[in-house]
mmCIF file of C-alpha atoms in Angstrom:
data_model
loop_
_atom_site.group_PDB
_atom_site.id
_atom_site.type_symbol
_atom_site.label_atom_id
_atom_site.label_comp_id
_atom_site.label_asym_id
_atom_site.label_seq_id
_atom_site.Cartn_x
_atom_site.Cartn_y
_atom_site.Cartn_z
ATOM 1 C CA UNK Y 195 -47.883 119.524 47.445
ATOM 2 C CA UNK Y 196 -48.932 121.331 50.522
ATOM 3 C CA UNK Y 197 -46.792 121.378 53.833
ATOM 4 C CA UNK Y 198 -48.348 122.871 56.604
ATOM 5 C CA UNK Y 199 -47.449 123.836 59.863
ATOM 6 C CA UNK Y 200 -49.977 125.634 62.542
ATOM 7 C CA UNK Y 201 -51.263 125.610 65.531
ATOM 8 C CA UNK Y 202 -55.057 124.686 64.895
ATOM 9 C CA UNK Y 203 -58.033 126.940 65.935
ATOM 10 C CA UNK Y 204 -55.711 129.718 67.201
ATOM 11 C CA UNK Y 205 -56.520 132.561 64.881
ATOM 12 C CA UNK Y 206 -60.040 131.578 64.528
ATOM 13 C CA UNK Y 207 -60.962 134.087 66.410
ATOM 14 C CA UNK Y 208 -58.755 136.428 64.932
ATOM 15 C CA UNK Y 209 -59.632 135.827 61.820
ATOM 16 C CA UNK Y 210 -63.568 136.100 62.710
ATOM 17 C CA UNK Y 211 -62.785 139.722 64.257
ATOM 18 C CA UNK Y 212 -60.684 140.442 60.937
ATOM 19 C CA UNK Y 213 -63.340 139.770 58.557
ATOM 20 C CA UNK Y 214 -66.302 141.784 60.978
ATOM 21 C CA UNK Y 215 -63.857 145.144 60.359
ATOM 22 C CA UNK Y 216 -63.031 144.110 56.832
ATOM 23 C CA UNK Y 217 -66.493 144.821 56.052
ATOM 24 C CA UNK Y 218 -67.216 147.019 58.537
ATOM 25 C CA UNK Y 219 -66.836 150.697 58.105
ATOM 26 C CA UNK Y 220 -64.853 151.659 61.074
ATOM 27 C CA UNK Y 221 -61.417 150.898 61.953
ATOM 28 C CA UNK Y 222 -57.720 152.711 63.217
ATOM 29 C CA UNK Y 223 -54.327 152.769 62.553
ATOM 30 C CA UNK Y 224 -51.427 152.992 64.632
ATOM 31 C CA UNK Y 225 -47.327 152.971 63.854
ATOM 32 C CA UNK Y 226 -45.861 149.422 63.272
ATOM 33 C CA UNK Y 227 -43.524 149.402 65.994
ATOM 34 C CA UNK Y 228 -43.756 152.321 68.408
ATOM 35 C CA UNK Y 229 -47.564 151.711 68.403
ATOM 36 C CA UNK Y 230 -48.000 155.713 68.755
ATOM 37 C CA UNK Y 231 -51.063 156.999 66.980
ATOM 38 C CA UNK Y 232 -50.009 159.510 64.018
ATOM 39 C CA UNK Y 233 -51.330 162.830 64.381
ATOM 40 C CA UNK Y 234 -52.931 165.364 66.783
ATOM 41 C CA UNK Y 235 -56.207 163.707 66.605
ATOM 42 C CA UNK Y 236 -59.238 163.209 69.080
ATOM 43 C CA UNK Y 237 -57.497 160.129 70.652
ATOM 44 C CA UNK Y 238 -54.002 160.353 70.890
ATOM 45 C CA UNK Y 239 -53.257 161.643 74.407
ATOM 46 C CA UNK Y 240 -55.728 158.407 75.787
ATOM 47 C CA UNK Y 241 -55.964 155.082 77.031
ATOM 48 C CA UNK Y 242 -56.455 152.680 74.308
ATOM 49 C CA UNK Y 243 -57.573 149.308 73.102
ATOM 50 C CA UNK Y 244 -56.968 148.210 70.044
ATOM 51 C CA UNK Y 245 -57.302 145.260 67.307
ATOM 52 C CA UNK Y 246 -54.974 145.794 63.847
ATOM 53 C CA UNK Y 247 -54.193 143.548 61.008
ATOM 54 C CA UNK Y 248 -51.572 143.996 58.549
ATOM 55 C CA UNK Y 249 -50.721 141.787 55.442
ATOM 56 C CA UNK Y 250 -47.554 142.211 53.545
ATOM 57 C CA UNK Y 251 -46.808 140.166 50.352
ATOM 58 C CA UNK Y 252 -43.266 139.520 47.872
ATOM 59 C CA UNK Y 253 -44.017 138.447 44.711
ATOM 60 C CA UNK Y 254 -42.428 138.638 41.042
ATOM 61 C CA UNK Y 255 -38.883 138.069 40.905
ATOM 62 C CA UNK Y 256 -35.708 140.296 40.326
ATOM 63 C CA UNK Y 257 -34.030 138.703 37.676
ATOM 64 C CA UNK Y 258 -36.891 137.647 35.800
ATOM 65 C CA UNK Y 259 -37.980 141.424 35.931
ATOM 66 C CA UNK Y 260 -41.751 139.555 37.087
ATOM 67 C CA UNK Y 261 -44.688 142.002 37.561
ATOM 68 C CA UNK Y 262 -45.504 142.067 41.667
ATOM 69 C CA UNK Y 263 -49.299 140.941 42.271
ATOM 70 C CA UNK Y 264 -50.901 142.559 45.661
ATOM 71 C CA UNK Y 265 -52.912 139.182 46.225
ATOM 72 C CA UNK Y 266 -51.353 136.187 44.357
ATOM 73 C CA UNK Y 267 -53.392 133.130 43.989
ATOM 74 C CA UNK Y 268 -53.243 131.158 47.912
ATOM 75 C CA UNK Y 269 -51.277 134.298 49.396
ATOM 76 C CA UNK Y 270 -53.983 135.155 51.952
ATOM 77 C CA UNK Y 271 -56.355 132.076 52.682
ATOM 78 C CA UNK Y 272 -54.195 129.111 52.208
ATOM 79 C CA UNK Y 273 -50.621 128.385 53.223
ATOM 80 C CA UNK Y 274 -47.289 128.519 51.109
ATOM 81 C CA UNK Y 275 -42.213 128.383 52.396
ATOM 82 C CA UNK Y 276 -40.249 131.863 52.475
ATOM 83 C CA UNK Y 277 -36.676 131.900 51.773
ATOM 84 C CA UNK Y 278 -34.835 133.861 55.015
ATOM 85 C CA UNK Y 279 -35.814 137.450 55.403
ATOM 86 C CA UNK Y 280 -37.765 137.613 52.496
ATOM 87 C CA UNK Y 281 -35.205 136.045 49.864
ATOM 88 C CA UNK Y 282 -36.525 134.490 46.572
ATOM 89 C CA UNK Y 283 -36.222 130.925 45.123
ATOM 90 C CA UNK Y 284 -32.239 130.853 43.725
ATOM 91 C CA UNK Y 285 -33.006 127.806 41.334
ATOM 92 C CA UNK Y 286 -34.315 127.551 37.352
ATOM 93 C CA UNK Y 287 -38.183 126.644 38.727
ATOM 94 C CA UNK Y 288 -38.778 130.393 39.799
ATOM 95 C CA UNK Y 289 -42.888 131.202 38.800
ATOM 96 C CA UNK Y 290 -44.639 134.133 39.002
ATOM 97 C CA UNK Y 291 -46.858 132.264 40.676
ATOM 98 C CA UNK Y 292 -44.224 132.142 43.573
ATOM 99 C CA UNK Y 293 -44.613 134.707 46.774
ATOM 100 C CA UNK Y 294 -44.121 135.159 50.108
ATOM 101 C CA UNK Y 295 -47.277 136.506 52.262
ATOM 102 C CA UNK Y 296 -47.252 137.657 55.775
ATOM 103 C CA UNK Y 297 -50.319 138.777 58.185
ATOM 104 C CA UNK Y 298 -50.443 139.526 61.476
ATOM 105 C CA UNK Y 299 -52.990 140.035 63.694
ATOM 106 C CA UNK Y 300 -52.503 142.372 66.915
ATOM 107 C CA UNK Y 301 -53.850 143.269 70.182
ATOM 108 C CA UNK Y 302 -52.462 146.380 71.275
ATOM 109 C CA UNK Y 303 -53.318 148.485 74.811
ATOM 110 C CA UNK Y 304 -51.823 151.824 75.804
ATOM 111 C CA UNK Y 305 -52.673 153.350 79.666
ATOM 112 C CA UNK Y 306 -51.040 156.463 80.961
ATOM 113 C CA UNK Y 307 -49.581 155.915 84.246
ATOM 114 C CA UNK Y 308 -48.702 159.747 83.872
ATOM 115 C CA UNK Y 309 -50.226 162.423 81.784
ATOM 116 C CA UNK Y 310 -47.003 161.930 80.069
ATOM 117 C CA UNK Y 311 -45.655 158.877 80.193
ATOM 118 C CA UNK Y 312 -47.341 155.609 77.741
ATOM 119 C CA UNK Y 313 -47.174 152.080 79.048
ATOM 120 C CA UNK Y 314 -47.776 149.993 75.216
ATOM 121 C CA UNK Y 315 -48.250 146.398 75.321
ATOM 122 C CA UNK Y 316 -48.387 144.574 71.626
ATOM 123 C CA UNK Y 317 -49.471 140.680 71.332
ATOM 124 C CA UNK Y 318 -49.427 139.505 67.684
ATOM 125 C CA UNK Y 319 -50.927 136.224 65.838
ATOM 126 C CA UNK Y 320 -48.548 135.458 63.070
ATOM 127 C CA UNK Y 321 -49.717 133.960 60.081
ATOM 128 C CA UNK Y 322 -46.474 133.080 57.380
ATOM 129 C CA UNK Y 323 -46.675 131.435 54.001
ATOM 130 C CA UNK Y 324 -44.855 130.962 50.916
ATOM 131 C CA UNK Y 325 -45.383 129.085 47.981
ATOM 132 C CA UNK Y 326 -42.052 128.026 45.834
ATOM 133 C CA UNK Y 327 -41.291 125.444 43.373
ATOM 134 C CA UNK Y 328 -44.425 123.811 43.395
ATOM 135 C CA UNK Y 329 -44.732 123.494 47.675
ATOM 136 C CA UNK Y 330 -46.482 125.698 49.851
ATOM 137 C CA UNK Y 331 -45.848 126.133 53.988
ATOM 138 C CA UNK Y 332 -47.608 127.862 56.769
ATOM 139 C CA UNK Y 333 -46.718 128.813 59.602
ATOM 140 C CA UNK Y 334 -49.159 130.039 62.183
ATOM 141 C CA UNK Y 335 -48.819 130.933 66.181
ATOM 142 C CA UNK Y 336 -48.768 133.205 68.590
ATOM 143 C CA UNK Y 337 -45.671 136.242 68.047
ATOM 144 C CA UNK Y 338 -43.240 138.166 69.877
ATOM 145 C CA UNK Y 339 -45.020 140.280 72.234
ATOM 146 C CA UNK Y 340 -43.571 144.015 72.732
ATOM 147 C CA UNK Y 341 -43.245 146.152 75.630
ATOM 148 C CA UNK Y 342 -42.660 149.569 75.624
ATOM 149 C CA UNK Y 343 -43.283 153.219 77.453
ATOM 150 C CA UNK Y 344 -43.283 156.876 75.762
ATOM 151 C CA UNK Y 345 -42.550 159.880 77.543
ATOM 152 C CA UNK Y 346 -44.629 163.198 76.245
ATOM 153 C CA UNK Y 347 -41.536 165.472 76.021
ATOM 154 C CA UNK Y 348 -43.215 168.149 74.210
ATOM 155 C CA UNK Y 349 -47.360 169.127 74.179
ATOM 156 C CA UNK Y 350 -48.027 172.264 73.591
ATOM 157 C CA UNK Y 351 -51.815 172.050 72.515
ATOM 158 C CA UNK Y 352 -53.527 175.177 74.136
ATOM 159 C CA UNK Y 353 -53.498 178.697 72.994
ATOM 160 C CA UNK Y 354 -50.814 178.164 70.092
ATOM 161 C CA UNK Y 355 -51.499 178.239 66.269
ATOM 162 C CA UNK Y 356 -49.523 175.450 65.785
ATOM 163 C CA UNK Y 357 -50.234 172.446 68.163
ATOM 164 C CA UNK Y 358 -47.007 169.890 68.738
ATOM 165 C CA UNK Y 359 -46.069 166.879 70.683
ATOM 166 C CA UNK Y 360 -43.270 165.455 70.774
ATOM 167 C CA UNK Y 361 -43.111 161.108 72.123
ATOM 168 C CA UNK Y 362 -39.449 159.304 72.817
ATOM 169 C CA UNK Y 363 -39.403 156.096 74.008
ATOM 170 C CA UNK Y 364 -38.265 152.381 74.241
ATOM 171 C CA UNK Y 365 -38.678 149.262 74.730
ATOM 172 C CA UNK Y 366 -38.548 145.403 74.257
ATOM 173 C CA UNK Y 367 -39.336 142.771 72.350
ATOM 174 C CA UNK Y 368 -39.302 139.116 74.104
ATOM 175 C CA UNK Y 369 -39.146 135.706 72.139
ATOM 176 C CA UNK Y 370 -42.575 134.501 72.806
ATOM 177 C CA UNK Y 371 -43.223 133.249 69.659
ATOM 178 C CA UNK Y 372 -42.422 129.894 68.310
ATOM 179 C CA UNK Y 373 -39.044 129.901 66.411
ATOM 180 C CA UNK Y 374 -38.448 125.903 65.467
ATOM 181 C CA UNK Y 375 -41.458 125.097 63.267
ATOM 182 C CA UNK Y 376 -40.196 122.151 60.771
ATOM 183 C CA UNK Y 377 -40.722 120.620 57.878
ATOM 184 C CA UNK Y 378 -41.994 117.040 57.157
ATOM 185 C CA UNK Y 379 -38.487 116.046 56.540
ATOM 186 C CA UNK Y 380 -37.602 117.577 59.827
ATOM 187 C CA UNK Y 381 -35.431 120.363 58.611
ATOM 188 C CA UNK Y 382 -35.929 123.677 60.111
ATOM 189 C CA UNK Y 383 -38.008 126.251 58.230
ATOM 190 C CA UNK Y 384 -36.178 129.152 57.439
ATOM 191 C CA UNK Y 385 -36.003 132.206 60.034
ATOM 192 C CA UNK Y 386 -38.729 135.047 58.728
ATOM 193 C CA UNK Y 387 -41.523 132.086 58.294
ATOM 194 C CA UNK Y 388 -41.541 131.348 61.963
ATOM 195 C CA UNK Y 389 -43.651 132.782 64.228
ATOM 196 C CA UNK Y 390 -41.259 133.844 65.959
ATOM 197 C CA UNK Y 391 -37.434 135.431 66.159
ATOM 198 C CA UNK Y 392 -36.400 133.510 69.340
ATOM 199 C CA UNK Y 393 -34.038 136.223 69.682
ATOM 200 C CA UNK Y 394 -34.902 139.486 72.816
ATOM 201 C CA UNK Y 395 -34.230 142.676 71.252
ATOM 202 C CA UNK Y 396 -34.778 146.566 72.129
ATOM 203 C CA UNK Y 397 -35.558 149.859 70.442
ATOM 204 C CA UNK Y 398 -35.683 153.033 70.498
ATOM 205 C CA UNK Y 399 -38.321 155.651 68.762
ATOM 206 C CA UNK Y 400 -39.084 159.012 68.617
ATOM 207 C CA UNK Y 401 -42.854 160.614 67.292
ATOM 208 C CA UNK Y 402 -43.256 163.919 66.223
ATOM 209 C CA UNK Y 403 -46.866 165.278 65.311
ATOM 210 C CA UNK Y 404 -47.972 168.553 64.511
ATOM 211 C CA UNK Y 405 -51.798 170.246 63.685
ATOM 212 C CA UNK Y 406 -52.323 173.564 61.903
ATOM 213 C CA UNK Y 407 -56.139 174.469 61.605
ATOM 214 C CA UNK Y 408 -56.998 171.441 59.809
ATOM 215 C CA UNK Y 409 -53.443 169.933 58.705
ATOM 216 C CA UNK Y 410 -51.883 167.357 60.646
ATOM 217 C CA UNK Y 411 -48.766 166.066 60.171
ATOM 218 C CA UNK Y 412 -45.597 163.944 61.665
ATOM 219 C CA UNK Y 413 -43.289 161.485 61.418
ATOM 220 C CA UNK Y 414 -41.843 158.249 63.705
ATOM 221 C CA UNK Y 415 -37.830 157.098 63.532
ATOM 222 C CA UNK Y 416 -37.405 153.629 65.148
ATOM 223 C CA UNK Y 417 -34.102 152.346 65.521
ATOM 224 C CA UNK Y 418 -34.047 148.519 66.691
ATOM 225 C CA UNK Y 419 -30.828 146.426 67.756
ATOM 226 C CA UNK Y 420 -31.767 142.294 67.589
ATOM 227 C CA UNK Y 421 -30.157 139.840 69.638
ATOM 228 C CA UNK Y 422 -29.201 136.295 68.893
ATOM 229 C CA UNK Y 423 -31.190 132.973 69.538
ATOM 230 C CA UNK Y 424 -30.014 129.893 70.020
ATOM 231 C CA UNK Y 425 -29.342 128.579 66.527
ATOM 232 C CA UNK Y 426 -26.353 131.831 66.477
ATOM 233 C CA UNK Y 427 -29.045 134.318 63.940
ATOM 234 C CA UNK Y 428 -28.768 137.694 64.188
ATOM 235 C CA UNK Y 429 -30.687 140.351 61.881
ATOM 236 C CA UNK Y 430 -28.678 143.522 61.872
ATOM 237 C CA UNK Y 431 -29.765 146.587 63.406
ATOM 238 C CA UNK Y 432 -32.266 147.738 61.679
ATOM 239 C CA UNK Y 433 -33.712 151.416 61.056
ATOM 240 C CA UNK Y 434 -37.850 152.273 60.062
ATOM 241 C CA UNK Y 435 -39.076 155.749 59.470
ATOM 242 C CA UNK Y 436 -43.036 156.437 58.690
ATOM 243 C CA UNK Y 437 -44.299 160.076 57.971
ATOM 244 C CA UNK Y 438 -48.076 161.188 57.108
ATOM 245 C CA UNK Y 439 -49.663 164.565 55.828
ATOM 246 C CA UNK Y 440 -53.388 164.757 56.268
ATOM 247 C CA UNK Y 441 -56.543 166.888 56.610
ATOM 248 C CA UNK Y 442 -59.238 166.942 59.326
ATOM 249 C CA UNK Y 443 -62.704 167.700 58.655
ATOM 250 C CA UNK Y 444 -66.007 166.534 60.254
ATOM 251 C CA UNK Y 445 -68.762 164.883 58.429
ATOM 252 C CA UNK Y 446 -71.840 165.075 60.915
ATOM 253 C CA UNK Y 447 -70.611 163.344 64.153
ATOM 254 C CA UNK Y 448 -67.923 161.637 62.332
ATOM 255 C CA UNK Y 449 -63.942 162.921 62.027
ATOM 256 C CA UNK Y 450 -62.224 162.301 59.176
ATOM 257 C CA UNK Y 451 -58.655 162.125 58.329
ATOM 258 C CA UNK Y 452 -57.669 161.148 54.763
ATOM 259 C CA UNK Y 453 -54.132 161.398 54.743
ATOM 260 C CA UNK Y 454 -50.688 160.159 52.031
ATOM 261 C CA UNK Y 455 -48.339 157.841 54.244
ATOM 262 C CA UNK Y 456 -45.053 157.257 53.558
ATOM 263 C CA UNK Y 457 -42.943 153.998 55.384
ATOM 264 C CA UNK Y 458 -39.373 153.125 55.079
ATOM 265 C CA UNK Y 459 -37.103 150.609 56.273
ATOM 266 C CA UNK Y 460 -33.426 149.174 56.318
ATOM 267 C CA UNK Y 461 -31.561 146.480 57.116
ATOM 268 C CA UNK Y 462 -28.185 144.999 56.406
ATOM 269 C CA UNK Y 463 -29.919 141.463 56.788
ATOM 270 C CA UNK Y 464 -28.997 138.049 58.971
ATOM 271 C CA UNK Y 465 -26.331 137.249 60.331
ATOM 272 C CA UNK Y 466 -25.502 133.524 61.175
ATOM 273 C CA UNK Y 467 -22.725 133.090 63.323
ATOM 274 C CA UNK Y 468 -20.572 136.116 61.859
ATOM 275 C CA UNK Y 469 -21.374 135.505 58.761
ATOM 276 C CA UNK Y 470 -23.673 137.883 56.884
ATOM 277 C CA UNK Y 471 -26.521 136.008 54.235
ATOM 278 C CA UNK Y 472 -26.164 137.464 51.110
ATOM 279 C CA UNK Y 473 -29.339 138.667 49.445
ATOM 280 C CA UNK Y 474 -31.148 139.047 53.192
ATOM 281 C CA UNK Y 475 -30.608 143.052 53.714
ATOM 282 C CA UNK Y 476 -33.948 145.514 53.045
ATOM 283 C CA UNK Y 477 -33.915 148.758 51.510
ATOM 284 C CA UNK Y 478 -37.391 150.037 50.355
ATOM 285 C CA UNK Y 479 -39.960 153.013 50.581
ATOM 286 C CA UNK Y 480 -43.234 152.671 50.469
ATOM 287 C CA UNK Y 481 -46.385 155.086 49.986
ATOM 288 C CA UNK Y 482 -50.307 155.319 49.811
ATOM 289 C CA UNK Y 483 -53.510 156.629 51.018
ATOM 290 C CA UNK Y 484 -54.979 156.245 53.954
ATOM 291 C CA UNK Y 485 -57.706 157.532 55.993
ATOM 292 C CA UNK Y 486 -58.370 157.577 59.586
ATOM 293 C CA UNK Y 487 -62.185 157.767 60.849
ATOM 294 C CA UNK Y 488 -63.547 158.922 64.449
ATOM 295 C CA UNK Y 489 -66.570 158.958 66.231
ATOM 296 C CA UNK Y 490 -67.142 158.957 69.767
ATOM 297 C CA UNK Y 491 -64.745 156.845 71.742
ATOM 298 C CA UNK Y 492 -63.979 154.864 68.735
ATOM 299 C CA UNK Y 493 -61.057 155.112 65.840
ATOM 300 C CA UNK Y 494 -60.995 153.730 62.600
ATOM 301 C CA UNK Y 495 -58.325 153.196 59.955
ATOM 302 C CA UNK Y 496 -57.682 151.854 56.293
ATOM 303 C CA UNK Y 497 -53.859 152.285 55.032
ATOM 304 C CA UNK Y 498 -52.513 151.121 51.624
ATOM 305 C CA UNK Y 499 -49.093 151.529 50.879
ATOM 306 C CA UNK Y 500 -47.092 149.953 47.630
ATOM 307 C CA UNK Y 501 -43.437 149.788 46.709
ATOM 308 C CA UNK Y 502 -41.566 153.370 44.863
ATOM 309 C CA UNK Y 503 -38.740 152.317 45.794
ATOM 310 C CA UNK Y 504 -36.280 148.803 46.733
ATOM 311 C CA UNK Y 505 -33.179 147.780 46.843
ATOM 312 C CA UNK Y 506 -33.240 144.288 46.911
ATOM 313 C CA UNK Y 507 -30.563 141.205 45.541
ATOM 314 C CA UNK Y 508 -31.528 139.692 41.670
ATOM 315 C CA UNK Y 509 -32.330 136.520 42.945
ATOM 316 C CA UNK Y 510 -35.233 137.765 45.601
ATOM 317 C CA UNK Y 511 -39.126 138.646 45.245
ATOM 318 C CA UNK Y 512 -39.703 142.108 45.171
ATOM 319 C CA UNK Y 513 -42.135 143.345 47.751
ATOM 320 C CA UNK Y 514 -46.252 143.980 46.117
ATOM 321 C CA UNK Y 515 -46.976 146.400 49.154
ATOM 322 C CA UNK Y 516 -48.759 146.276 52.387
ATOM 323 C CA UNK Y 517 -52.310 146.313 53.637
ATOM 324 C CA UNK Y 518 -53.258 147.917 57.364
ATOM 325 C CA UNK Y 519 -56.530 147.471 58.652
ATOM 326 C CA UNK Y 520 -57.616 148.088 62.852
ATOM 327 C CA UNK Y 521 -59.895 149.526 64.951
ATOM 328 C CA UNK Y 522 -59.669 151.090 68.539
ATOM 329 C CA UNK Y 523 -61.604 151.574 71.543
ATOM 330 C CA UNK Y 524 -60.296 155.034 73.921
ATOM 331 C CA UNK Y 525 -61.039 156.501 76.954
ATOM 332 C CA UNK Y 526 -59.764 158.802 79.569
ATOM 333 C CA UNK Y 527 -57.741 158.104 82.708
ATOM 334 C CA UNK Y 528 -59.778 158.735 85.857
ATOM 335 C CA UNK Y 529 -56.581 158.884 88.149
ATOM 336 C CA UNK Y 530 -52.870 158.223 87.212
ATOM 337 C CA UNK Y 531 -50.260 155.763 89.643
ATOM 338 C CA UNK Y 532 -47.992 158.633 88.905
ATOM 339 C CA UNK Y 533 -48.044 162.406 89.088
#
C-alpha cells in the first residue's frame, strides 16, 4: 500500500539537473547550513551560483540491533512515512526493510555587496519518504528558503606562510515550505516528512579556514534556535559542527582537493506544547571522503560521509549516512553597493 503525497512535476527539473551531475564529472560542495565554501580554494572569496543535492537515509533498527543499508529497496526513486524527527516504528511489525530517506535539492547564490561581507540565499526542493509497516509516503515540495550574510573578519592571504580567513554570520530561515501534508485518512503526517517546518527560525555560524603550501583545512560551528508553528512544535536549539583536512594539487588545468570530512550534530528533539517527544533528540558524528574539483570558473564536489558515532533511543532507525553531490558556477564582482 502506497500513500503518496506531492506536488506533481515540481522536481522534474530538479531531478533532470541531478542525474546530468550524477554522471557528470564535475560538481561542488558547500556547508549545510552556513552555505560557506570549506577551504582556501580558487573560489571562495566570489560570487557564486550553485546547484547541490544531498540524500540522507535511517534504516535498521535499535533494538533489533538491524544492519543500516545506504540505499534500501524504494529509499531514493519511490516514496515511503517517517516517524517525527527521524523516530522508528514503536510496534512488533518493525522490518529491515523499513527506513526513512530524505533528499533535497538546492539552489544556492552568494554576491558580495562588500569585499567582506556575503549576502547567501538557499531555496531547497524537498523530497521525504518512509516506508513502515507495510505503507510507504512521500512528501515532495518546495522548502524553507534561508537568508543569511557573512562578514570576512579575518583574510590574511598575501605574503604569509599560513593563509587564514575567518567568516561569522547569521541569518534566517522563513516557513516557505508546506508544513500540513496529510494522509488519506486526513491525519497530519508527522513533522520531519513535511516539506516544511512552518516554524521562522535564526542562526548563527562561524567558518574558519586555513592553507599551508598545499594543506587546507577548517571547520564551521552553527548554532540554530527554532521557533514554533502553529500546531505549538518546537525542535530544540540545535548545534552542527563540520571540519575537513585536505590537499591541493593540480592535474593539468584541473584543481583538485581530496579531502576526510567530518559532520556533527545535536539536538534535544521536539517539543509539542512544553512537552518534550521522547526518542526525537540527535546525537551523531559522521565521516568520509570527499573531493572537491576546479577548473576555470567552475567547482565540483562529491562528499560521502557514514555514521561512527549516534546516540539515538532503542526504538528508532539508526542513521546509514549521507550523500552530497553539487556543482557551482563563480565569478568576480565588477563593483560592490558597499565599500
Amino acid at each position: 500500500m502506497k500513500r503518496k503525497i506531492f506536488f506533481p512535476g515540481l522536481l522534474r527539473p530538479f531531478v533532470t539537473i541531478v542525474t546530468f551531475l550524477a554522471f557528470s564529472p564535475m560538481v561542488l560542495h558547500a556547508c549545510d547550513f552556513c552555505g560557506a565554501f570549506m577551504g582556501v580554494t580558487p573560489f571562495d572569496n566570489q560570487n557564486s551560483f550553485a546547484l547541490s543535492h544531498r540524500y540522507r537515509v535511517f534504516n535498521g533498527y535499535q533494538a533489533m540491533n538491524q544492519n543500516s543499508q545506504l540505499f534500501p529497496d524504494g529509499s531514493y526513486r519511490n516514496g515511503t512515512p517517517p516517524s517525527v524527527l527521524h523516530g522508528g516504528a514503536t510496534t512488533p511489525e518493525m522490518s529491515k526493510s523499513d527506513f526513512e530517506s530524505f533528499k533535497v535539492f538546492e539552489l544556492r547564490t552568494k554576491y558580495f555587496i562588500h569585499p567582506r561581507l556575503e549576502i547567501n540565499a538557499l531555496i531547497p526542493l524537498a523530497g521525504n519518504k518512509q516506508k513502515a509497516m507495510g505503507e510507504e509516503t512521500c512528501a515532495n515540495g518546495l522548502g524553507d528558503v534561508s537568508f543569511f550574510a557573512g562578514w570576512h573578519a579575518i583574510q590574511k592571504l598575501e605574503n604569509v606562510k599560513t593563509r587564514q580567513r575567518l567568516i561569522v554570520g547569521a541569518g534566517i530561515k522563513i516557513p516557505t515550505g508546506k508544513s500540513d501534508f496529510l494522509y488519506d485518512d486526513g491525519d497530519r503526517i508527522p513533522l520531519m516528512l513535511q516539506a516544511g517546518t512552518g516554524s521562522t527560525d535564526g542562526f548563527m555560524y562561524a567558518t574558519y579556514t586555513a592553507a599551508r603550501n598545499e594543506w587546507r583545512w577548517g571547520a564551521t560551528v552553527l548554532g540554530k534556535y527554532n521557533g514554533t508553528n502553529k500546531h505549538e512544535e518546537q525542535v530544540r536549539p540545535s548545534i552542527v559542527n563540520s571540519a575537513f583536512i585536505a590537499y591541493q594539487f593540480q592535474l593539468c588545468s584541473w584543481i583538485i582537493l581530496p579531502q576526510l570530512q567530518v559532520y556533527e550534530e545535536y539536538t534535544n528533539g521536539l517539543q509539542r506544547g512544553s512537552e518534550l517527544i521522547e526518542g526525537t533528540g540527535m546525537n551523531m558524528i559522521l565521516a568520509g571522503p570527499g573531493v572537491d574539483v576546479y577548473r576555470k570558473k567552475l567547482g565540483i564536489n562529491l562528499a560521502a560521509q557514514l555514521p561512527v558515532y549516534q546516540k539515538t533511543a532503542e526504538m528508532n532507525m539508526k542513521t546509514s549516512g549521507r550523500l552530497v553531490i553539487g556543482l557551482s558556477y563563480s565569478f568576480n564582482a565588477s563593483k560592490y553597493l558597499m565599500k
